[in-house]
Amino acid sequence: MEIEDWDMDGFKLLNMNGCSINYVEDWATCIREVIHQPTKGYCMSAEEIQNLNSAKSVVKAPDGSMQCCSNTSLSDLCFLYSSKELSDKKYACIAARPVTDRLSCKTYRDCLVFRDMRCLYPSLPNNTHLIRVVHDSGPALLYVGDPYLLLYTVTVSGYVPKYSFLPVNLPSMIEMLCKYMISLSGALAMLNSVPCYALDGQWILTAFIEHVFQKSIPKMEDRHFITNCILLFGTLLLVANIVLAMWTFFR
């Protein structure tokens, strides 16, 4: 479930739930940190909670979580809070954005520096997290759902386009094209060096045998015989591999 639609093309990411994002690798690191660390809460005064709370009833969802907001709401979220350590639990349906803009907390004691404050935790099913991504182009982006979905569906680039008409993923496309070209060129070079008739490997093998075995095998006819045997074997092996690959592909 998404709190809001994401459109992050060209945004410079700063942090995720307080985890700094300075490099492309930090995106995955921060997501894993969100998954493995305890859920953070947010400090808010009891008076503000009472004024912003729109919950009419609290029900237990099939997934085991407590829900106090309407299913049609795209911005509200059910929060759990208490005045003491997980005792006297209460629930409040509040818009997620004004809550997540507050100071974060792990326990209610983190909010005791302020008068009559509470630590609000999102009431969510297992494997579901409230994620706040801060960027340099406006309000923070909020997401509620499985963090792994962000890891595998959101593409993060280490480049920011200088001009707006340039696509964000242009450097990645060029990088991938270069990788494919290098891989293809390397594969063709290896194929061309196979000791086979009509390939450069034929002349590589001939030069190698002439240079290495010229003294140990003085007769040229014997060296040519060895060369032809290896070339014949290499040609048959290459043809067999091609036929096998074509048969596997078209069967």
Short mmCIF file of C-alpha atoms in Angstrom, two decimals:
data_model
loop_
_atom_site.label_atom_id
_atom_site.label_comp_id
_atom_site.label_asym_id
_atom_site.label_seq_id
_atom_site.Cartn_x
_atom_site.Cartn_y
_atom_site.Cartn_z
CA MET A 1 0.00 0.00 0.00
CA GLU A 2 1.46 3.33 -0.98
CA ILE A 3 0.73 6.49 1.00
CA GLU A 4 1.35 8.55 -2.14
CA ASP A 5 2.47 8.14 -5.73
CA TRP A 6 6.20 8.34 -6.33
CA ASP A 7 7.71 10.31 -9.19
CA MET A 8 11.40 10.69 -8.34
CA ASP A 9 13.00 11.23 -11.74
CA GLY A 10 15.93 13.59 -11.23
CA PHE A 11 15.64 13.75 -7.43
CA LYS A 12 18.77 13.63 -5.32
CA LEU A 13 18.13 11.22 -2.43
CA LEU A 14 19.38 12.31 0.99
CA ASN A 15 18.26 9.71 3.52
CA MET A 16 15.77 6.96 4.26
CA ASN A 17 14.33 6.82 7.78
CA GLY A 18 17.44 8.65 8.99
CA CYS A 19 19.89 6.44 7.07
CA SER A 20 22.11 8.63 4.87
CA ILE A 21 22.20 7.95 1.12
CA ASN A 22 25.46 9.16 -0.40
CA TYR A 23 26.16 6.42 -2.94
CA VAL A 24 24.09 4.04 -5.06
CA GLU A 25 24.99 1.14 -2.75
CA ASP A 26 23.52 3.03 0.24
CA TRP A 27 20.00 2.61 -1.19
CA ALA A 28 20.07 -1.17 -0.65
CA THR A 29 21.94 -0.78 2.65
CA CYS A 30 19.29 1.57 4.05
CA ILE A 31 16.45 -0.70 2.93
CA ARG A 32 18.06 -3.66 4.71
CA GLU A 33 18.53 -1.47 7.78
CA VAL A 34 14.82 -0.64 7.75
CA ILE A 35 13.98 -4.35 7.52
CA HIS A 36 16.24 -5.59 10.31
CA GLN A 37 16.02 -2.74 12.82
CA PRO A 38 13.03 -2.17 15.13
CA THR A 39 10.29 0.08 13.83
CA LYS A 40 10.82 3.72 14.74
CA GLY A 41 8.13 5.95 16.14
CA TYR A 42 7.53 9.69 16.09
CA CYS A 43 7.05 12.12 18.97
CA MET A 44 3.80 14.07 19.18
CA SER A 45 2.02 15.79 22.04
CA ALA A 46 -1.11 14.24 23.53
CA GLU A 47 -3.08 17.39 22.69
CA GLU A 48 -2.10 17.23 19.01
CA ILE A 49 -2.96 13.54 18.86
CA GLN A 50 -6.40 14.25 20.24
CA ASN A 51 -6.99 17.09 17.77
CA LEU A 52 -5.75 15.19 14.69
CA ASN A 53 -7.20 11.79 15.55
CA SER A 54 -10.03 10.79 13.21
CA ALA A 55 -10.43 7.19 14.40
CA LYS A 56 -13.98 6.10 15.11
CA SER A 57 -13.31 2.47 15.93
CA VAL A 58 -10.43 0.02 16.24
CA VAL A 59 -10.67 -3.40 14.58
CA LYS A 60 -8.29 -6.31 14.29
CA ALA A 61 -7.37 -7.01 10.66
CA PRO A 62 -7.01 -10.58 9.32
CA ASP A 63 -3.22 -10.12 9.26
CA GLY A 64 -3.24 -9.50 13.03
CA SER A 65 -2.61 -5.74 12.95
CA MET A 66 -4.94 -3.22 14.54
CA GLN A 67 -6.62 -0.83 12.12
CA CYS A 68 -8.39 2.39 13.04
CA CYS A 69 -8.54 4.20 9.67
CA SER A 70 -10.91 3.93 6.75
CA ASN A 71 -9.75 1.64 3.94
CA THR A 72 -10.46 4.41 1.43
CA SER A 73 -7.95 6.81 2.97
CA LEU A 74 -4.68 7.21 1.03
CA SER A 75 -2.98 9.60 3.47
CA ASP A 76 -4.11 8.50 6.94
CA LEU A 77 -2.40 5.79 8.93
CA CYS A 78 -3.23 4.04 12.17
CA PHE A 79 -0.67 4.71 14.93
CA LEU A 80 -0.14 3.01 18.26
CA TYR A 81 0.92 5.03 21.29
CA SER A 82 0.96 4.89 25.09
CA SER A 83 2.02 7.06 27.99
CA LYS A 84 4.10 4.24 29.48
CA GLU A 85 6.22 1.39 28.12
CA LEU A 86 3.67 -0.42 25.87
CA SER A 87 0.98 -0.22 28.55
CA ASP A 88 -2.43 1.36 28.18
CA LYS A 89 -2.25 1.01 24.38
CA LYS A 90 -4.22 3.52 22.35
CA TYR A 91 -4.70 3.97 18.63
CA ALA A 92 -5.07 7.10 16.56
CA CYS A 93 -5.84 7.63 12.88
CA ILE A 94 -3.70 10.55 11.74
CA ALA A 95 -2.35 11.78 8.41
CA ALA A 96 1.05 10.18 8.03
CA ARG A 97 2.92 13.26 6.79
CA PRO A 98 2.57 15.55 9.86
CA VAL A 99 3.54 12.63 12.09
CA THR A 100 6.66 11.60 10.14
CA ASP A 101 7.87 15.20 10.05
CA ARG A 102 8.36 15.04 13.82
CA LEU A 103 11.35 13.88 15.86
CA SER A 104 11.81 10.12 15.65
CA CYS A 105 11.82 7.91 18.74
CA LYS A 106 12.44 4.28 19.68
CA THR A 107 10.64 4.31 23.05
CA TYR A 108 8.38 6.74 24.84
CA ARG A 109 11.35 7.86 26.96
CA ASP A 110 12.90 9.53 23.90
CA CYS A 111 10.02 12.00 23.95
CA LEU A 112 10.10 12.80 27.68
CA VAL A 113 12.35 15.80 27.06
CA PHE A 114 9.13 17.49 25.96
CA ARG A 115 6.07 17.90 28.12
CA ASP A 116 3.19 15.44 27.74
CA MET A 117 4.62 13.81 24.60
CA ARG A 118 3.87 10.38 23.14
CA CYS A 119 5.80 8.10 20.79
CA LEU A 120 3.57 7.02 17.89
CA TYR A 121 4.35 3.74 16.13
CA PRO A 122 2.66 2.81 12.84
CA SER A 123 0.29 -0.11 13.35
CA LEU A 124 1.22 -2.32 10.41
CA PRO A 125 1.19 -6.02 9.47
CA ASN A 126 4.36 -8.11 9.58
CA ASN A 127 6.91 -7.40 6.81
CA THR A 128 5.28 -3.99 6.26
CA HIS A 129 7.09 -0.76 7.10
CA LEU A 130 6.52 2.98 6.95
CA ILE A 131 9.42 4.39 4.95
CA ARG A 132 10.26 8.09 4.67
CA VAL A 133 12.64 9.07 1.88
CA VAL A 134 14.05 12.59 2.05
CA HIS A 135 15.22 14.25 -1.18
CA ASP A 136 16.28 17.71 -2.32
CA SER A 137 13.24 18.62 -4.42
CA GLY A 138 10.35 19.00 -2.03
CA PRO A 139 8.55 17.19 0.80
CA ALA A 140 9.73 13.74 1.81
CA LEU A 141 8.23 10.74 0.04
CA LEU A 142 6.27 8.25 2.12
CA TYR A 143 5.79 4.58 1.41
CA VAL A 144 3.93 1.86 3.30
CA GLY A 145 4.58 -1.71 2.21
CA ASP A 146 7.22 -4.38 1.79
CA PRO A 147 10.70 -2.76 1.65
CA TYR A 148 11.91 -5.47 -0.73
CA LEU A 149 9.48 -4.07 -3.30
CA LEU A 150 11.48 -0.83 -3.30
CA LEU A 151 14.73 -2.74 -3.52
CA TYR A 152 13.72 -4.63 -6.67
CA THR A 153 11.48 -2.10 -8.46
CA VAL A 154 13.13 1.30 -7.87
CA THR A 155 16.23 2.06 -9.92
CA VAL A 156 18.77 4.40 -8.34
CA SER A 157 21.48 6.10 -10.39
CA GLY A 158 24.66 7.79 -9.24
CA TYR A 159 24.19 10.53 -11.85
CA VAL A 160 21.98 13.63 -11.97
CA PRO A 161 21.16 15.04 -15.45
CA LYS A 162 22.43 18.55 -16.07
CA TYR A 163 19.62 19.23 -18.55
CA SER A 164 15.99 18.28 -17.98
CA PHE A 165 15.51 16.75 -21.46
CA LEU A 166 18.15 14.09 -20.78
CA PRO A 167 16.80 10.83 -19.33
CA VAL A 168 17.99 9.96 -15.84
CA ASN A 169 18.97 6.44 -16.87
CA LEU A 170 21.09 7.58 -19.85
CA PRO A 171 24.44 6.85 -18.10
CA SER A 172 23.16 3.40 -17.12
CA MET A 173 22.10 2.73 -20.71
CA ILE A 174 25.52 3.77 -22.05
CA GLU A 175 27.26 1.68 -19.38
CA MET A 176 25.14 -1.36 -20.24
CA LEU A 177 25.80 -0.86 -23.97
CA CYS A 178 29.55 -0.76 -23.36
CA LYS A 179 29.33 -3.94 -21.26
CA TYR A 180 27.45 -5.72 -24.04
CA MET A 181 29.93 -4.53 -26.65
CA ILE A 182 32.91 -5.69 -24.56
CA SER A 183 31.25 -9.03 -23.85
CA LEU A 184 30.33 -9.57 -27.51
CA SER A 185 33.80 -8.54 -28.73
CA GLY A 186 35.44 -10.84 -26.19
CA ALA A 187 33.21 -13.75 -27.18
CA LEU A 188 33.95 -13.22 -30.89
CA ALA A 189 37.68 -12.97 -30.15
CA MET A 190 37.61 -16.26 -28.26
CA LEU A 191 35.58 -17.92 -31.02
CA ASN A 192 37.95 -16.63 -33.69
CA SER A 193 40.94 -18.07 -31.81
CA VAL A 194 39.53 -21.61 -31.83
CA PRO A 195 41.82 -23.94 -33.87
CA CYS A 196 39.39 -24.38 -36.73
CA TYR A 197 39.58 -24.08 -40.51
CA ALA A 198 38.82 -20.60 -41.93
CA LEU A 199 39.29 -18.90 -38.54
CA ASP A 200 42.30 -17.00 -37.25
CA GLY A 201 42.86 -19.89 -34.85
CA GLN A 202 44.10 -21.90 -37.84
CA TRP A 203 47.01 -19.50 -38.39
CA ILE A 204 47.64 -19.09 -34.65
CA LEU A 205 47.98 -22.86 -34.31
CA THR A 206 50.21 -23.13 -37.38
CA ALA A 207 52.55 -20.40 -36.12
CA PHE A 208 52.64 -21.95 -32.65
CA ILE A 209 53.56 -25.44 -33.89
CA GLU A 210 56.15 -24.10 -36.32
CA HIS A 211 57.77 -22.05 -33.59
CA VAL A 212 57.69 -24.59 -30.75
CA PHE A 213 58.23 -27.91 -32.54
CA GLN A 214 60.59 -26.84 -35.31
CA LYS A 215 63.60 -28.46 -33.60
CA SER A 216 61.89 -31.45 -31.99
CA ILE A 217 59.95 -32.32 -35.19
CA PRO A 218 62.29 -31.34 -38.04
CA LYS A 219 60.12 -32.68 -40.88
CA MET A 220 57.63 -30.10 -42.13
CA GLU A 221 55.22 -32.84 -43.29
CA ASP A 222 54.96 -34.17 -39.73
CA ARG A 223 54.28 -30.73 -38.33
CA HIS A 224 51.60 -30.13 -40.95
CA PHE A 225 50.03 -33.51 -40.12
CA ILE A 226 49.79 -32.59 -36.43
CA THR A 227 48.38 -29.19 -37.35
CA ASN A 228 45.71 -30.69 -39.63
CA CYS A 229 44.70 -33.25 -36.98
CA ILE A 230 44.18 -30.52 -34.38
CA LEU A 231 42.34 -28.31 -36.88
CA LEU A 232 40.07 -31.18 -37.87
CA PHE A 233 39.27 -31.97 -34.25
CA GLY A 234 38.63 -28.29 -33.47
CA THR A 235 36.39 -27.89 -36.54
CA LEU A 236 34.32 -30.96 -35.64
CA LEU A 237 33.99 -29.79 -32.04
CA LEU A 238 32.87 -26.31 -33.10
CA VAL A 239 30.33 -27.66 -35.60
CA ALA A 240 28.98 -30.09 -32.99
CA ASN A 241 28.51 -27.25 -30.48
CA ILE A 242 26.68 -25.10 -33.04
CA VAL A 243 24.40 -27.96 -34.07
CA LEU A 244 23.66 -28.81 -30.44
CA ALA A 245 22.87 -25.17 -29.62
CA MET A 246 20.55 -24.82 -32.62
CA TRP A 247 18.79 -28.07 -31.81
CA THR A 248 18.27 -26.98 -28.20
CA PHE A 249 16.96 -23.58 -29.30
CA PHE A 250 14.49 -24.76 -31.96
CA ARG A 251 13.22 -28.01 -30.46
#
